[in-house]
PDB file of C-alpha atoms in Angstrom:
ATOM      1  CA  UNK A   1      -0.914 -31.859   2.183  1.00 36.00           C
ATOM      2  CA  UNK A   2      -4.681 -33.525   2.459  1.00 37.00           C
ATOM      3  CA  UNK A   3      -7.107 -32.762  -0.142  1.00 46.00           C
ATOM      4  CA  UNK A   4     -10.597 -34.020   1.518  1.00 55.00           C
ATOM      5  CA  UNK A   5      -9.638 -37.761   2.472  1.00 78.00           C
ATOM      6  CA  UNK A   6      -6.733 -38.188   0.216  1.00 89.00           C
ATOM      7  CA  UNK A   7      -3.049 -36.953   1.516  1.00 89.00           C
ATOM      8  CA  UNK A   8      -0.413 -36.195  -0.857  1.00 93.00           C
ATOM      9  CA  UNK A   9       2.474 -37.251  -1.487  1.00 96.00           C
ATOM     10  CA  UNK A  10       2.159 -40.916  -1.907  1.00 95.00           C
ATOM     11  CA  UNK A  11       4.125 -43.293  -4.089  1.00 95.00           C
ATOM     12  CA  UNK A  12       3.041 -44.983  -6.836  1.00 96.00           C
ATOM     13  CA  UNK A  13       5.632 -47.142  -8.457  1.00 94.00           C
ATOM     14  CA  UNK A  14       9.046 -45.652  -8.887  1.00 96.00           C
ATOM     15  CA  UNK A  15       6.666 -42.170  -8.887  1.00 98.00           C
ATOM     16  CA  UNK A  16       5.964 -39.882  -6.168  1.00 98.00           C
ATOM     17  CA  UNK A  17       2.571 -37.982  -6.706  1.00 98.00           C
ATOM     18  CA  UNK A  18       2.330 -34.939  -4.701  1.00 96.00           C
ATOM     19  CA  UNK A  19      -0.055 -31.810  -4.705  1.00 94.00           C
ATOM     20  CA  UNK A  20       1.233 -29.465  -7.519  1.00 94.00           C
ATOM     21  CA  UNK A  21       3.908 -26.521  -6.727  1.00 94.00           C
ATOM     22  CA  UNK A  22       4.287 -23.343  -8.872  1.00 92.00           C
ATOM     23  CA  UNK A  23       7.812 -24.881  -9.691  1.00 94.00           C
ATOM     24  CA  UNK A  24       5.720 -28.311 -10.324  1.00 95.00           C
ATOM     25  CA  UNK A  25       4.057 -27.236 -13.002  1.00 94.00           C
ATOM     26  CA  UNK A  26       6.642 -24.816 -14.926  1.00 93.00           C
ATOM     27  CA  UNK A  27       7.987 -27.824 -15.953  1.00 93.00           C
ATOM     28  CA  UNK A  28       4.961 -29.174 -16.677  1.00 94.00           C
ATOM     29  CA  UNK A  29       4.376 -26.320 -18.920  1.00 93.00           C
ATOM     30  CA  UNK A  30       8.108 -26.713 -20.696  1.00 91.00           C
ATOM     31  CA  UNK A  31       6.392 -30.001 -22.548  1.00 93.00           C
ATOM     32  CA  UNK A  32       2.368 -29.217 -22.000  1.00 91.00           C
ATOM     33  CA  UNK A  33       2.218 -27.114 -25.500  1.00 87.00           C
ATOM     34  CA  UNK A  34       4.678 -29.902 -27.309  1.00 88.00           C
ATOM     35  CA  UNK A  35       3.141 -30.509 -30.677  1.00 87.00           C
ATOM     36  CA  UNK A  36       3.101 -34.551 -29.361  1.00 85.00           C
ATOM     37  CA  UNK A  37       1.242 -33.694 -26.119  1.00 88.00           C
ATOM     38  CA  UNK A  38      -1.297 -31.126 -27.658  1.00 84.00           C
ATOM     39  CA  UNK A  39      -2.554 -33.511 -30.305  1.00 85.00           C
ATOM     40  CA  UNK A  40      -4.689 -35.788 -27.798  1.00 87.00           C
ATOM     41  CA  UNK A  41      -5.962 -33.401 -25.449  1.00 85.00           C
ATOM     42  CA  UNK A  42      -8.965 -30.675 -25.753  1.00 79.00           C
ATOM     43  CA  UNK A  43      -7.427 -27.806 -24.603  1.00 78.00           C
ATOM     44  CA  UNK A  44      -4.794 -27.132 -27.143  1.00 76.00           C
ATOM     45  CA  UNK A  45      -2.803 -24.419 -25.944  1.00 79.00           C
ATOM     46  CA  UNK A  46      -3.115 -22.589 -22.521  1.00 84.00           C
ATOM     47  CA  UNK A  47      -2.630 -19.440 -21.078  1.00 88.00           C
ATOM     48  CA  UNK A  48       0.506 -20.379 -18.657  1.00 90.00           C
ATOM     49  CA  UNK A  49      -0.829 -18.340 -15.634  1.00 92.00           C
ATOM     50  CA  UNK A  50      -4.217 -19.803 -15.778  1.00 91.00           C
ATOM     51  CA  UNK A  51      -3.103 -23.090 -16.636  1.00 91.00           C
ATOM     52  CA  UNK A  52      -1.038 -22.641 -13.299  1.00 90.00           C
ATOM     53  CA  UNK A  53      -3.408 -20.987 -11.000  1.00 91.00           C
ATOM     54  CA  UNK A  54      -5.952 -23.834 -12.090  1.00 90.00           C
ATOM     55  CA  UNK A  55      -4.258 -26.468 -10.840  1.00 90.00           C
ATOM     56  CA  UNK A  56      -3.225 -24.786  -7.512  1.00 92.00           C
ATOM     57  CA  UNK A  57      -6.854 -23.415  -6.727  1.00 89.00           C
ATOM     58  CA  UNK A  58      -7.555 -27.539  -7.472  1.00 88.00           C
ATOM     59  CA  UNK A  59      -5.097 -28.439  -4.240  1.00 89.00           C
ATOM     60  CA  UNK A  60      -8.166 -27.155  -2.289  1.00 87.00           C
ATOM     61  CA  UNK A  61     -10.897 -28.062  -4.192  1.00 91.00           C
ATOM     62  CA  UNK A  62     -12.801 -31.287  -2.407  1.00 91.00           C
ATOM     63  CA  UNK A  63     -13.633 -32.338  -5.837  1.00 93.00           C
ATOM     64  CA  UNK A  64     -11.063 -32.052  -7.404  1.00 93.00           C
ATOM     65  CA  UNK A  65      -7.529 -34.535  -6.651  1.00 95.00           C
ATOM     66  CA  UNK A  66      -4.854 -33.321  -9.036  1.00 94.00           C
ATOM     67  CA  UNK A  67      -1.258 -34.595  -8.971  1.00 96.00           C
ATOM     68  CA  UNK A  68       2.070 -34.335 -10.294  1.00 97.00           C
ATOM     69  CA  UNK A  69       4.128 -37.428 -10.979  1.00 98.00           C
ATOM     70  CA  UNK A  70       7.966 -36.479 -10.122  1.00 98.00           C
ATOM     71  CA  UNK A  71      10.513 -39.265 -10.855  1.00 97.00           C
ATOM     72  CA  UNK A  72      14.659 -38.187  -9.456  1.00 96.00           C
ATOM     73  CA  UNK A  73      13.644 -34.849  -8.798  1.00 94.00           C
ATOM     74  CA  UNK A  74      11.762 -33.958 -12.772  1.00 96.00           C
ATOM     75  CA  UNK A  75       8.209 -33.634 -13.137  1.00 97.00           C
ATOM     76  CA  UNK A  76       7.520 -36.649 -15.542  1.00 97.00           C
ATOM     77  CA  UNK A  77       3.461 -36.597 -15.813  1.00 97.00           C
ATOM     78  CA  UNK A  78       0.471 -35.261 -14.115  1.00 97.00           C
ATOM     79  CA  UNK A  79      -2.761 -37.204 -12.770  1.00 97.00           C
ATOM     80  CA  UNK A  80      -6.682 -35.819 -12.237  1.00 96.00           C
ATOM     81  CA  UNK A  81      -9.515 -37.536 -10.536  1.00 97.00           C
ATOM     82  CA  UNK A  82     -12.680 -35.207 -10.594  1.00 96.00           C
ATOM     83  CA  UNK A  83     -15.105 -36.152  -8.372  1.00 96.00           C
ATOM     84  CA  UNK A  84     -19.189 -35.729 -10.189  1.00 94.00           C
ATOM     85  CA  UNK A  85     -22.257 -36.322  -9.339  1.00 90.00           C
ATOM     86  CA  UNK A  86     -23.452 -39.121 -10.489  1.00 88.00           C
ATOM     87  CA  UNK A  87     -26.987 -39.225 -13.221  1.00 85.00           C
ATOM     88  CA  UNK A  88     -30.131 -40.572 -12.330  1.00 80.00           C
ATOM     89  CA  UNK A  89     -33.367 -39.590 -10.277  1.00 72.00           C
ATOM     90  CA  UNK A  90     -32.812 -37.069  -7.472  1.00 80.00           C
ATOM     91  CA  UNK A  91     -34.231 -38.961  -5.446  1.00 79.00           C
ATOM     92  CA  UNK A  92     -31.746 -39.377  -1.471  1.00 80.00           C
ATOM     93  CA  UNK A  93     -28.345 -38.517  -1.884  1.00 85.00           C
ATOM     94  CA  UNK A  94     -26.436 -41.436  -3.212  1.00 86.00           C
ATOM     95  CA  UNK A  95     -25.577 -40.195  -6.261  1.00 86.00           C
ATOM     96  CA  UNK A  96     -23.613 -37.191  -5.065  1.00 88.00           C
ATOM     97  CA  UNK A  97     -19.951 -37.506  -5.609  1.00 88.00           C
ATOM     98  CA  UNK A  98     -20.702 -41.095  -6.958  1.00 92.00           C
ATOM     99  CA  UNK A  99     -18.430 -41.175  -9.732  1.00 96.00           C
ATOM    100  CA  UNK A 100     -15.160 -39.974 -10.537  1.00 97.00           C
ATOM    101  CA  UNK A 101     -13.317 -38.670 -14.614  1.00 97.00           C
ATOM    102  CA  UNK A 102      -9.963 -39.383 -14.491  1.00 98.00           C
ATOM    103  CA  UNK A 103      -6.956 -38.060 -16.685  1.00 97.00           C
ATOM    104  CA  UNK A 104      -3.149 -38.102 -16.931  1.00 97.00           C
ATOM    105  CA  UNK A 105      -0.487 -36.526 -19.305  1.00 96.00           C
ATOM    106  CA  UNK A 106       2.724 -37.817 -19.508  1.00 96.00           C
ATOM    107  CA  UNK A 107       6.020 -35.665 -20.395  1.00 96.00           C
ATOM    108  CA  UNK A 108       6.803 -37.313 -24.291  1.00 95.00           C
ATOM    109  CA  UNK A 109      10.557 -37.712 -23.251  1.00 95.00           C
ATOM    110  CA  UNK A 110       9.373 -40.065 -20.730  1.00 96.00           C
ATOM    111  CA  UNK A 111       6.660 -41.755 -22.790  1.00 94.00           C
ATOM    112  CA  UNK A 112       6.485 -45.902 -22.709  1.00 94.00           C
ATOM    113  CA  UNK A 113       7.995 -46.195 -19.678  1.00 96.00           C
ATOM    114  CA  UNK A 114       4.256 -47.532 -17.990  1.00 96.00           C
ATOM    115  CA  UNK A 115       3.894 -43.912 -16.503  1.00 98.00           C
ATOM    116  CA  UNK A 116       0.862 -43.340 -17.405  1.00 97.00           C
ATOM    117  CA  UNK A 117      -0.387 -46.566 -15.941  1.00 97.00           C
ATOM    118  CA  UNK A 118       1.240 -46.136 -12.836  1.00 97.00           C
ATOM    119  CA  UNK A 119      -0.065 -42.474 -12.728  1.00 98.00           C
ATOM    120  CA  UNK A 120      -4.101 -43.897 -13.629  1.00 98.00           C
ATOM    121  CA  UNK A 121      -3.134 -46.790 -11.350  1.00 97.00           C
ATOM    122  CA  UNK A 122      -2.437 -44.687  -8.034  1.00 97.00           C
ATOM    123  CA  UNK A 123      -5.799 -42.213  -8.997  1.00 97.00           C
ATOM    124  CA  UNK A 124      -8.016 -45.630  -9.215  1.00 97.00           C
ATOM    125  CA  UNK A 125      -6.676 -46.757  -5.740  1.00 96.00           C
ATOM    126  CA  UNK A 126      -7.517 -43.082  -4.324  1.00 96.00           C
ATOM    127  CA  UNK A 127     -11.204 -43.567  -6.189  1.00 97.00           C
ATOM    128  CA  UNK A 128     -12.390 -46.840  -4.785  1.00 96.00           C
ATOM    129  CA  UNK A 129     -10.319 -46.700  -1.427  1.00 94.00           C
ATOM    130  CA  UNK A 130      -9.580 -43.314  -0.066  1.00 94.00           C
ATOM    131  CA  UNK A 131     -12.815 -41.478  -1.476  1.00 95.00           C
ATOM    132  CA  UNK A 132     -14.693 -44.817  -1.843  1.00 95.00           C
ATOM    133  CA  UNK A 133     -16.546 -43.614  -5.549  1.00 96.00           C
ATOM    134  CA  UNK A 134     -18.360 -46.337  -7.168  1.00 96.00           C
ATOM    135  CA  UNK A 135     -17.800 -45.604 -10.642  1.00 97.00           C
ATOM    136  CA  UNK A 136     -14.485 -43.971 -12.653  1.00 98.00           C
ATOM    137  CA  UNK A 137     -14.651 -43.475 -16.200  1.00 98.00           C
ATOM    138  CA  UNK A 138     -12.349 -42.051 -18.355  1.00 98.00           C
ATOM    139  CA  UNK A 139     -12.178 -40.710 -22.210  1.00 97.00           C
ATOM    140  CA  UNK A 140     -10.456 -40.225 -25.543  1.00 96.00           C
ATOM    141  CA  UNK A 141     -10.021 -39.773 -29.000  1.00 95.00           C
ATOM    142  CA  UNK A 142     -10.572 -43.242 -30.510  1.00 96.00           C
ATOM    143  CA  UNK A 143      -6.955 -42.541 -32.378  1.00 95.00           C
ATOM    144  CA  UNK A 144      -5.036 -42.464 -29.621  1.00 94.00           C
ATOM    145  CA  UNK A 145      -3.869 -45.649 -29.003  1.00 96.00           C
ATOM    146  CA  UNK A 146      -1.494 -45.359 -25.901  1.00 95.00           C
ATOM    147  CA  UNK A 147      -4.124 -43.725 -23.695  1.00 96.00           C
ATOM    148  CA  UNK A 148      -6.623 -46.472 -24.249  1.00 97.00           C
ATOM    149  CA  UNK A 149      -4.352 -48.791 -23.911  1.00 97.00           C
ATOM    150  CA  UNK A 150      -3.524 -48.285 -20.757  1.00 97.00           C
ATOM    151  CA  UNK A 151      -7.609 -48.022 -19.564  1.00 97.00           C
ATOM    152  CA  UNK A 152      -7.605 -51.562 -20.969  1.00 97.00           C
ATOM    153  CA  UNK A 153      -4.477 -52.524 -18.219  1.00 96.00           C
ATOM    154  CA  UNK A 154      -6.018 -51.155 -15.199  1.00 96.00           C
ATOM    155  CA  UNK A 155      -9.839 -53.085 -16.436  1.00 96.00           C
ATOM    156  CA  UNK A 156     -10.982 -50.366 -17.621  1.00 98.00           C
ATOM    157  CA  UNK A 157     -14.028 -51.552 -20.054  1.00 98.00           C
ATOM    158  CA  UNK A 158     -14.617 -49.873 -23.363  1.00 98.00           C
ATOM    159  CA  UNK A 159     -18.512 -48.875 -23.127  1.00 97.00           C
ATOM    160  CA  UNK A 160     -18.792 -46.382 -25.620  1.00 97.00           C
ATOM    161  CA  UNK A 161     -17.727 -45.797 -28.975  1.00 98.00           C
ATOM    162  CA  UNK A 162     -18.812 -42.567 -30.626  1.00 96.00           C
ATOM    163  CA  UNK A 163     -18.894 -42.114 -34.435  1.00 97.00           C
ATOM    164  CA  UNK A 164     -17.233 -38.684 -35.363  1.00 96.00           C
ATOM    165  CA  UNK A 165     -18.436 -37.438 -31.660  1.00 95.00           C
ATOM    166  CA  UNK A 166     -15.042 -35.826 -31.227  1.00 92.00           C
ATOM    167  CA  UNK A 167     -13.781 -32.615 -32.541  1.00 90.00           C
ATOM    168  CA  UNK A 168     -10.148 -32.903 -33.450  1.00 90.00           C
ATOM    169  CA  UNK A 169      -8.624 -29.124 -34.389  1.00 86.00           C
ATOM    170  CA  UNK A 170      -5.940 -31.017 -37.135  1.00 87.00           C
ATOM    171  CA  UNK A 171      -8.714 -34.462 -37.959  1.00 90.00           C
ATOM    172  CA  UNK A 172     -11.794 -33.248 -38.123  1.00 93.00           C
ATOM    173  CA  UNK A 173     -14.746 -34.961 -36.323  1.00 96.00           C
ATOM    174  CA  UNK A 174     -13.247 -38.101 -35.327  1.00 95.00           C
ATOM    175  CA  UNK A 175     -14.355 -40.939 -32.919  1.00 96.00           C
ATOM    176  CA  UNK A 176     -14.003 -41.286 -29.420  1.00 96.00           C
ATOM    177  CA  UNK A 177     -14.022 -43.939 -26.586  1.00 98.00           C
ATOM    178  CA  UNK A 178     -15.488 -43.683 -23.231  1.00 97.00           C
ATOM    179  CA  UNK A 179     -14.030 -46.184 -20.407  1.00 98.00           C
ATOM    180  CA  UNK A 180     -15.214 -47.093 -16.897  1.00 98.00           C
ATOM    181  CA  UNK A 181     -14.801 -49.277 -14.021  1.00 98.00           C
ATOM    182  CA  UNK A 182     -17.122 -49.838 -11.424  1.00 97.00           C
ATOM    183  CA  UNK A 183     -15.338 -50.502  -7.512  1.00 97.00           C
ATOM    184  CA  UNK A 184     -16.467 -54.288  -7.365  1.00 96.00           C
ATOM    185  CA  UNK A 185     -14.650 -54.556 -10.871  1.00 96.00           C
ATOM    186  CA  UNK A 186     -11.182 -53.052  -9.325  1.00 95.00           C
ATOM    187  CA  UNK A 187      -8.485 -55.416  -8.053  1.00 88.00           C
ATOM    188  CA  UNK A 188      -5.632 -53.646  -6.651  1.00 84.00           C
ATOM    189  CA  UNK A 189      -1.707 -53.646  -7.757  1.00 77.00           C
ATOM    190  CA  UNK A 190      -0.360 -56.277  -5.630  1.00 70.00           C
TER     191      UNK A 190
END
């Protein structure tokens, strides 16, 4: 399946990302709600039928390039790369579609295994190559350690670093990081 310029599946390490299937993402949902996935991400339950019929309406949604990572036939992580406008004077056209937010989620049974890496990885190669964006930035709470971590791997650079910016439904107002990497800055995986 091709979603604007990229085509799906693709490998990506020992991972093949491919366009999400019903079947694709109830196993997604089996670990999306665990108590270990829920505590770094916004949305902290879902509906399962919109959660589902999100991420298939995203297969053909130019903007949006959503993936799951499947590993011997089990659904180990999922990847997002949301194509936005980027800001500045309206003035021409070149900062339509500029810039690109990307996420990933990673099953916790199959956490520390460089996933997540390999997931973010694949999505920056589809940013700066296949859609040719000039800017990907992604986010999170300042607390959680592995995501950051792996922005750090790919180049990412830590730009911002809000104080209590972040509303956390168990902490509070905590902070939060903001990462980016422009295309010039990206060196792909060998």
């Amino acid at each position: 399946m091709t979603s604007d310029r990229v085509a799906w599946p693709r490998t990506a390490g020992s991972l093949e990302l491919r366009a999400p299937t019903s079947d694709d993402l109830d196993q997604v949902l089996v670990w999306r709600n665990d108590p270990d996935v829920v505590r770094w991400l916004l949305r902290t339950t879902v509906d399962p039928e919109k959660f589902r019929a999100a991420w298939l309406d995203s297969i053909d949604d130019p903007a949006q390039h959503t993936a799951v990572a499947v590993l011997d036939g089990v659904v180990v992580g999922t990847g997002s790369l949301d194509v936005r406008d980027g800001i500045g004077q309206f003035d021409g056209d070149v900062w339509r579609g500029a810039e690109g937010l990307l996420g990933y989620l990673i099953d916790p049974a199959h956490a520390g295994r460089g996933h997540a890496t390999t997931i973010a990885r694949a999505l920056l190669e589809i940013a700066f190559t296949d859609l040719g964006l000039r800017r990907v930035v992604a986010e999170c709470f300042a607390d959680n350690v592995a995501s950051w971590r792996v922005m750090e791997k790919l180049g990412m650079r830590r730009e911002q670093h809000g104080v209590r910016d972040s509303w956390h439904a168990e902490l509070g107002w905590v902070d939060g990081f903001t990462y980016a990497i422009l295309a010039e800055e990206y060196t792909p995986a060998p």
